[in-house]
Coordinates of C-alpha atoms in Angstrom, one line a residue:
X247 CA -3.8 -49.3 3.6
X248 CA -4.8 -51.5 6.5
X249 CA -6.9 -51.7 9.7
X250 CA -4.1 -50.0 11.7
X251 CA -4.1 -46.9 9.5
X252 CA -7.9 -46.7 9.7
X253 CA -7.7 -47.0 13.5
X254 CA -5.1 -44.2 13.7
X255 CA -7.3 -42.0 11.5
X256 CA -10.3 -42.6 13.7
X257 CA -8.4 -41.8 16.9
X258 CA -6.9 -38.6 15.4
X259 CA -10.3 -37.3 14.2
X260 CA -11.8 -38.3 17.5
X261 CA -9.3 -36.2 19.5
X262 CA -9.5 -33.3 17.2
X263 CA -13.3 -33.2 17.1
X264 CA -13.5 -33.6 20.9
X265 CA -11.1 -30.7 21.5
X266 CA -12.8 -28.4 19.0
X267 CA -16.2 -29.3 20.4
X268 CA -15.0 -28.5 23.9
X269 CA -13.7 -25.1 22.7
X270 CA -16.8 -24.2 20.7
X271 CA -19.4 -24.9 23.4
X272 CA -18.9 -21.7 25.4
X273 CA -18.8 -19.6 22.2
X274 CA -22.0 -21.2 20.8
X275 CA -23.7 -21.0 24.2
X276 CA -23.5 -17.3 24.1
X277 CA -24.8 -16.9 20.6
X278 CA -26.6 -20.1 19.4
X279 CA -29.1 -21.4 21.8
X280 CA -31.5 -24.0 20.4
X281 CA -35.2 -23.4 20.0
X282 CA -37.4 -26.4 21.0
X283 CA -40.6 -27.5 19.2
X284 CA -43.6 -26.8 21.5
X285 CA -45.5 -29.8 20.1
X286 CA -42.6 -32.1 20.8
X287 CA -42.1 -34.5 23.8
X288 CA -42.3 -32.6 27.1
X289 CA -39.0 -33.9 28.2
X290 CA -37.3 -31.9 25.4
X291 CA -38.5 -28.5 26.8
X292 CA -35.6 -28.6 29.3
X293 CA -33.2 -28.5 26.3
X294 CA -34.1 -25.0 25.3
X295 CA -31.0 -22.9 25.2
X296 CA -28.6 -25.8 24.6
X297 CA -26.0 -24.5 22.1
X298 CA -26.5 -25.6 18.5
X299 CA -24.3 -25.5 15.3
X300 CA -21.9 -27.8 17.0
X301 CA -21.5 -29.7 13.7
X302 CA -18.7 -27.2 12.9
X303 CA -16.4 -29.4 15.1
X304 CA -17.4 -32.5 13.1
X305 CA -16.6 -30.7 9.8
X306 CA -13.2 -29.4 11.1
X307 CA -12.2 -32.8 12.6
X308 CA -13.2 -34.7 9.5
X309 CA -11.6 -32.4 6.9
X310 CA -8.3 -31.9 8.6
X311 CA -7.9 -35.6 9.3
X312 CA -9.1 -36.8 5.9
X313 CA -6.7 -34.4 4.1
X314 CA -3.7 -35.2 6.3
X315 CA -4.3 -39.0 6.0
X316 CA -4.7 -38.8 2.2
X317 CA -1.5 -36.8 1.8
X318 CA 0.5 -39.0 4.1
X319 CA -0.8 -42.4 3.2
X320 CA -1.7 -42.2 -0.4
X321 CA -0.7 -38.8 -1.9
X322 CA -3.9 -38.9 -4.1
X323 CA -6.1 -36.0 -3.3
X324 CA -8.5 -36.1 -6.3
X325 CA -11.3 -38.3 -5.0
X326 CA -11.1 -37.2 -1.4
X327 CA -11.2 -33.5 -2.5
X328 CA -14.5 -34.2 -4.3
X329 CA -16.0 -35.9 -1.2
X330 CA -14.8 -33.0 1.0
X331 CA -16.3 -30.4 -1.3
X332 CA -19.7 -32.0 -1.1
X333 CA -19.3 -32.5 2.6
X334 CA -18.4 -28.9 3.3
X335 CA -20.9 -27.6 0.7
X336 CA -23.8 -29.3 2.5
X337 CA -22.4 -28.1 5.8
X338 CA -22.4 -24.5 4.6
X339 CA -26.1 -24.9 3.6
X340 CA -26.9 -26.1 7.1
X341 CA -24.7 -23.4 8.6
X342 CA -26.6 -20.6 6.8
X343 CA -29.9 -22.1 7.8
X344 CA -28.8 -22.4 11.5
X345 CA -27.3 -18.9 11.4
X346 CA -30.7 -17.4 10.4
X347 CA -32.8 -19.6 12.8
X348 CA -30.5 -19.7 15.8
X349 CA -28.5 -16.5 15.8
X350 CA -30.7 -14.1 13.8
X351 CA -33.8 -15.6 15.4
X352 CA -35.5 -16.0 12.1
X353 CA -37.6 -19.2 12.7
X354 CA -38.0 -19.9 9.0
X355 CA -34.3 -19.9 8.3
X356 CA -33.6 -20.6 4.6
X357 CA -36.7 -21.0 2.6
X358 CA -37.4 -24.6 1.5
X359 CA -36.8 -23.7 -2.2
X360 CA -33.5 -22.1 -1.3
X361 CA -32.3 -25.0 0.8
X362 CA -33.4 -27.6 -1.6
X363 CA -32.2 -25.6 -4.6
X364 CA -28.7 -25.4 -3.2
X365 CA -28.7 -29.1 -2.4
X366 CA -29.7 -29.8 -6.0
X367 CA -26.9 -27.7 -7.4
X368 CA -24.2 -29.6 -5.4
X369 CA -25.8 -32.9 -6.1
X370 CA -25.9 -32.3 -9.9
X371 CA -22.3 -31.0 -9.9
X372 CA -21.2 -34.2 -8.1
X373 CA -23.1 -36.5 -10.5
X374 CA -21.8 -34.7 -13.6
X375 CA -18.3 -34.8 -12.4
X376 CA -18.4 -38.5 -11.5
X377 CA -20.2 -39.4 -14.8
X378 CA -17.4 -37.8 -16.8
X379 CA -14.2 -38.1 -14.8
X380 CA -14.4 -41.0 -12.3
X381 CA -13.2 -44.5 -12.7
X382 CA -16.1 -46.7 -13.8
X383 CA -18.0 -43.5 -14.8
X384 CA -21.7 -44.4 -14.8
X385 CA -21.4 -47.9 -13.4
X386 CA -23.1 -48.8 -10.1
X387 CA -22.4 -51.8 -8.0
X388 CA -25.5 -54.0 -7.4
X389 CA -25.5 -55.8 -4.0
X390 CA -26.5 -59.5 -3.8
X391 CA -25.9 -59.8 -7.6
X392 CA -22.2 -58.9 -7.0
X393 CA -22.0 -57.1 -10.4
X394 CA -21.8 -53.7 -11.9
X395 CA -24.5 -52.2 -14.1
X396 CA -24.0 -49.2 -16.4
X397 CA -26.8 -46.7 -15.6
X398 CA -26.0 -44.6 -18.7
X399 CA -28.2 -41.6 -19.1
X400 CA -30.0 -42.4 -15.8
X401 CA -26.8 -42.2 -13.7
X402 CA -27.0 -38.4 -13.1
X403 CA -30.7 -38.3 -11.9
X404 CA -30.0 -41.5 -9.9
X405 CA -27.0 -39.9 -8.1
X406 CA -28.9 -36.7 -7.5
X407 CA -31.7 -38.7 -5.9
X408 CA -29.2 -40.7 -3.7
X409 CA -27.5 -37.5 -2.4
X410 CA -30.7 -35.6 -1.7
X411 CA -32.4 -38.6 -0.1
X412 CA -29.5 -39.5 2.2
X413 CA -28.8 -35.9 3.2
X414 CA -32.3 -35.1 4.2
X415 CA -32.8 -38.5 5.9
X416 CA -29.8 -37.9 8.1
X417 CA -31.1 -34.4 8.9
X418 CA -34.5 -35.9 10.0
X419 CA -32.6 -38.5 12.2
X420 CA -31.0 -35.7 14.2
X421 CA -33.7 -35.3 16.8
X422 CA -32.4 -37.0 20.0
X423 CA -29.2 -36.6 22.0
X424 CA -26.5 -38.7 20.4
X425 CA -28.8 -40.3 17.8
X426 CA -27.4 -39.0 14.5
X427 CA -23.8 -38.8 15.7
X428 CA -23.9 -42.3 17.0
X429 CA -25.7 -43.9 14.1
X430 CA -23.4 -42.1 11.5
X431 CA -20.3 -43.2 13.3
X432 CA -21.3 -46.9 12.8
X433 CA -22.3 -46.4 9.2
X434 CA -19.1 -44.4 8.5
X435 CA -17.1 -47.2 10.1
X436 CA -18.8 -49.7 7.8
X437 CA -17.8 -47.8 4.7
X438 CA -14.2 -47.3 6.0
X439 CA -13.8 -51.0 6.3
X440 CA -15.6 -51.6 3.0
X441 CA -13.1 -49.1 1.5
X442 CA -10.2 -51.3 2.7
X443 CA -11.9 -54.4 1.3
X444 CA -12.2 -52.8 -2.2
X445 CA -8.9 -50.9 -1.9
X446 CA -10.5 -47.5 -2.3
X447 CA -8.2 -45.4 -0.1
X448 CA -9.9 -41.9 -0.4
X449 CA -13.3 -43.1 0.5
X450 CA -12.0 -45.2 3.4
X451 CA -9.9 -42.4 4.8
X452 CA -12.7 -39.9 4.7
X453 CA -15.2 -42.3 6.3
X454 CA -12.7 -43.2 9.0
X455 CA -12.2 -39.5 9.7
X456 CA -15.9 -38.9 9.8
X457 CA -16.4 -41.8 12.1
X458 CA -13.8 -40.5 14.6
X459 CA -15.2 -36.9 14.3
X460 CA -18.7 -38.1 15.1
X461 CA -17.4 -40.1 18.1
X462 CA -15.5 -37.1 19.4
X463 CA -18.6 -34.9 19.1
X464 CA -20.6 -37.7 20.8
X465 CA -18.7 -37.2 24.0
X466 CA -20.6 -33.9 24.4
X467 CA -23.7 -34.8 22.4
X468 CA -24.7 -37.9 24.4
X469 CA -27.7 -37.5 26.8
X470 CA -27.9 -35.0 28.4
X471 CA -26.4 -33.2 25.4
X472 CA -24.2 -30.2 26.1
X473 CA -24.4 -29.2 22.4
X474 CA -26.4 -30.1 19.2
X475 CA -24.9 -30.5 15.8
X476 CA -27.7 -28.5 14.1
X477 CA -28.3 -28.6 10.3
X478 CA -24.6 -27.6 10.0
X479 CA -23.7 -31.1 11.1
X480 CA -26.6 -33.2 9.9
X481 CA -26.6 -31.9 6.4
X482 CA -22.8 -32.2 6.2
X483 CA -22.9 -35.8 7.5
X484 CA -25.6 -36.8 5.0
X485 CA -23.9 -35.2 2.1
X486 CA -20.4 -36.5 3.0
X487 CA -21.7 -40.1 3.6
X488 CA -23.6 -40.1 0.3
X489 CA -20.6 -38.7 -1.6
X490 CA -18.1 -41.2 -0.1
X491 CA -20.4 -44.2 -0.9
X492 CA -21.0 -43.0 -4.4
X493 CA -17.2 -42.4 -5.1
X494 CA -16.6 -46.0 -3.8
X495 CA -19.4 -47.2 -6.1
X496 CA -21.2 -48.6 -3.0
X497 CA -24.2 -46.3 -3.0
X498 CA -26.8 -49.1 -3.1
X499 CA -25.4 -50.3 0.3
X500 CA -26.6 -47.0 1.9
X501 CA -30.2 -48.1 2.3
X502 CA -29.0 -51.4 3.8
X503 CA -26.5 -50.2 6.4
X504 CA -28.3 -46.9 6.7
X505 CA -31.8 -48.4 6.9
X506 CA -32.6 -46.4 10.0
X507 CA -32.2 -43.2 8.0
X508 CA -34.6 -44.6 5.5
X509 CA -37.2 -45.5 8.2
X510 CA -36.9 -42.0 9.7
X511 CA -37.5 -40.3 6.4
X512 CA -40.4 -42.7 5.4
X513 CA -42.1 -42.1 8.8
X514 CA -42.3 -38.4 8.0
X515 CA -43.4 -39.0 4.4
X516 CA -46.1 -41.4 5.5
X517 CA -47.3 -39.2 8.4
X518 CA -47.6 -36.1 6.2
X519 CA -49.3 -38.0 3.3
X520 CA -51.8 -39.8 5.6
X521 CA -52.5 -36.5 7.4
X522 CA -53.4 -34.7 4.2
X523 CA -55.3 -37.7 2.7
X524 CA -57.5 -38.2 5.8
X525 CA -58.0 -34.6 6.8
X526 CA -56.0 -34.7 10.0
X527 CA -55.5 -38.3 11.1
X528 CA -52.0 -39.6 12.0
X529 CA -50.3 -43.0 11.6
X530 CA -47.7 -42.2 14.3
X531 CA -48.1 -40.3 17.5
X532 CA -45.4 -38.0 16.2
X533 CA -42.9 -38.0 13.4
X534 CA -40.0 -38.7 12.8
X535 CA -40.4 -42.1 14.3
X536 CA -38.0 -41.6 17.2
X537 CA -40.5 -39.2 18.7
X538 CA -43.2 -41.7 18.2
X539 CA -41.4 -44.2 20.5
X540 CA -40.9 -41.4 23.1
X541 CA -44.6 -40.7 23.0
X542 CA -45.2 -44.4 23.6
X543 CA -43.3 -44.1 26.9
X544 CA -39.8 -45.1 26.0
X545 CA -37.0 -42.8 27.4
X546 CA -34.8 -40.9 25.1
X547 CA -31.8 -43.0 26.1
X548 CA -33.7 -46.3 25.4
X549 CA -34.7 -45.1 21.9
X550 CA -31.2 -44.0 21.0
X551 CA -29.5 -47.2 22.3
X552 CA -32.1 -49.3 20.5
X553 CA -31.5 -47.4 17.2
X554 CA -27.7 -47.8 17.7
X555 CA -28.1 -51.5 18.0
X556 CA -30.4 -51.7 15.0
X557 CA -27.8 -49.9 13.0
X558 CA -25.0 -52.2 14.1
X559 CA -27.2 -55.2 13.0
X560 CA -27.7 -53.5 9.6
X561 CA -24.0 -52.9 9.2
X562 CA -23.3 -56.6 10.0
X563 CA -25.8 -57.5 7.3
X564 CA -24.0 -55.1 5.0
X565 CA -20.7 -57.0 5.6
X566 CA -22.5 -60.1 4.5
X567 CA -23.5 -58.5 1.2
X568 CA -20.1 -57.1 0.1

């Protein structure tokens, strides 16, 4: 495994995702037009009707490339299969939610307890499997200290928290053209290179494939977006990213290189908590925080590029940690 193989995987996934996205847009446009929040930035109202559920292309591009690369380059499908199952599982949750909201015009989609309950089932299954059958079992790598700590009985609840937190944080980040797809491509690239560093082929191949698939989708998702990934894409990306990092025993690097996801999620938590505690007052003009910056006068493109640069800096810091 080397940098050339990772580059080939990224290019392959990029081309496959771009082709599938191109093909799916006219189909989705006739069936899956996006509804826009009325209380959101006025500039977003023109996006009404833009096809959603485009994350299907990201899933297809990632899965096909990750499976092919694992078979050809390593022949070991055990770990990459686990990652893919989580990736597709969360994608299916998002797909059913999108299907109800966008195609069936049921604004509620899946109920919160249904969506969260399904996420918990997948997260627990992953945690139990890794605790019993993975190399290193319940050990977790601690950045900065450069050591592994055995979490023992706390490993399963810890892993469940990591998966749920990352999945929903990525979902909240998906609110501007090219934001989630661009940020996730950088974070995925980081873990692909980290996988090379630690010799963890399955995680590296999957992350390289996801990086390429995100970039291929970004061709049509950049401003002005011709398609949105929907929960189909954002939940899949969050779940896949978390699963890959956990399998590589690098889960505690997620809040470092994926700090933007953390900030996006915290902005919503703080906004909701402060609103309820003060009887209607707000910390931000709008949450998640990317909308706050739009309300402050920054253009959508300015916010997205700034967040991309912020993520690149976080990834560079991450390389300094491993």
